[in-house]
């Protein structure tokens, strides 16, 4: 080793060990996601963690309005082996890719004898989503699934039941829209922008028909005709005047805003939306929000798309022990319960769905646990960002009518075949 290298190595070691030796605080920095991940709820949790762990301070960074933007951002930071972020939230679709890239610190050795016990407490889908190649690569933080949100007051007014199929939803929406005579009332708001959520927009009707995107071995089994039918089903909502023509621009947050403003009878959205619709100061629909399982295609079954967020420890963190401590705290039952009570955020622990205080705050959790447990997973793949890109841009292009559904699906099939080869 050259002298210069030796000096810089010594400086590096000193700079990472001295503060602790001098009794200075270890400063951690975490990435807590965008508004949909509710980083607003995190500071008081971190204050509690800091009180219980003197000598560790935690700084929060937020950003990235949508999941794929956050994936891109973290990809840039971690791809550069940047050590400035110690821990980060990651979408349930990301552990496989992040682990394959070597960006996640495996937690097995840190958990030690606690490993089996720690994992067995979570809903099984999340325990397995975070176990990649036999290693624990992240820990579950929040659960999620897509639900049907509806205006209770309007369905009551017209004495209409919550629809069980998408065709029934169209009919119901048209009746209410005609009755209300308001050009502003959209029948159904859903996500057609080329965001991560549009992967689920693509998959919902396809899964509802009983079709699979991959087999058990992870081989591609795309049924193109079924996928075309799925996209045509969504376009039909636009043609019927139920969904607005700009659906190919609509992101998750837009659906929240449209519904909050009283401009949508039905909405397809994730669990976090409930609290926003019920509690945001600017919500015009407080007390009028119903939540139900998703409709199915005719003759099919109701299927949801599983979502949720995990905490991972960066492989490049210079404070692994402290960061693991923090991540274990953030993924513990007490935090999951607090998020459920304060933010209506779906818990990753099964028993919290039955907790009386939680149910008082969010009565729909009584059936939400089952929806989460039976929801389907987007494909697990080391090249997930490309899988996602193919599905969401193809879906959005079809909804924008810049290509036909047949062209969109042929395009998706071609791109997926190259990834899954
Ligand atoms: C929600 C889900 C996440 C999903 C995202 C898509 O945040 O929890 O899994 O990918 O929405 O918009």
PDB file of N, CA and C in Angstrom, residues 165-172 237 296 298:
ATOM      1  N   UNK A 165     -68.897  -6.240  -9.817  1.00  0.00           N
ATOM      2  CA  UNK A 165     -68.121  -6.428 -11.046  1.00  0.00           C
ATOM      3  C   UNK A 165     -67.855  -5.057 -11.656  1.00  0.00           C
ATOM      4  N   UNK A 166     -66.872  -5.005 -12.552  1.00  0.00           N
ATOM      5  CA  UNK A 166     -66.553  -3.723 -13.195  1.00  0.00           C
ATOM      6  C   UNK A 166     -67.728  -3.266 -14.060  1.00  0.00           C
ATOM      7  N   UNK A 167     -68.466  -4.233 -14.661  1.00  0.00           N
ATOM      8  CA  UNK A 167     -69.620  -3.850 -15.483  1.00  0.00           C
ATOM      9  C   UNK A 167     -70.703  -3.218 -14.609  1.00  0.00           C
ATOM     10  N   UNK A 168     -70.920  -3.796 -13.411  1.00  0.00           N
ATOM     11  CA  UNK A 168     -71.890  -3.201 -12.484  1.00  0.00           C
ATOM     12  C   UNK A 168     -71.440  -1.806 -12.064  1.00  0.00           C
ATOM     13  N   UNK A 169     -70.145  -1.658 -11.874  1.00  0.00           N
ATOM     14  CA  UNK A 169     -69.629  -0.338 -11.483  1.00  0.00           C
ATOM     15  C   UNK A 169     -69.939   0.698 -12.566  1.00  0.00           C
ATOM     16  N   UNK A 170     -69.760   0.304 -13.821  1.00  0.00           N
ATOM     17  CA  UNK A 170     -70.049   1.221 -14.930  1.00  0.00           C
ATOM     18  C   UNK A 170     -71.515   1.651 -14.894  1.00  0.00           C
ATOM     19  N   UNK A 171     -72.384   0.664 -14.722  1.00  0.00           N
ATOM     20  CA  UNK A 171     -73.821   0.946 -14.699  1.00  0.00           C
ATOM     21  C   UNK A 171     -74.184   1.879 -13.549  1.00  0.00           C
ATOM     22  N   UNK A 172     -73.657   1.539 -12.363  1.00  0.00           N
ATOM     23  CA  UNK A 172     -73.932   2.348 -11.168  1.00  0.00           C
ATOM     24  C   UNK A 172     -73.434   3.776 -11.376  1.00  0.00           C
ATOM     25  N   UNK A 237     -64.365   2.132 -19.743  1.00  0.00           N
ATOM     26  CA  UNK A 237     -64.821   3.081 -18.703  1.00  0.00           C
ATOM     27  C   UNK A 237     -64.713   4.518 -19.228  1.00  0.00           C
ATOM     28  N   UNK A 296     -64.706  -7.517  -9.665  1.00  0.00           N
ATOM     29  CA  UNK A 296     -64.005  -8.484 -10.519  1.00  0.00           C
ATOM     30  C   UNK A 296     -64.491  -8.313 -11.949  1.00  0.00           C
ATOM     31  N   UNK A 298     -66.419  -9.901 -15.201  1.00  0.00           N
ATOM     32  CA  UNK A 298     -67.589 -10.785 -15.198  1.00  0.00           C
ATOM     33  C   UNK A 298     -67.115 -12.242 -15.174  1.00  0.00           C
TER      34      UNK A 298
END
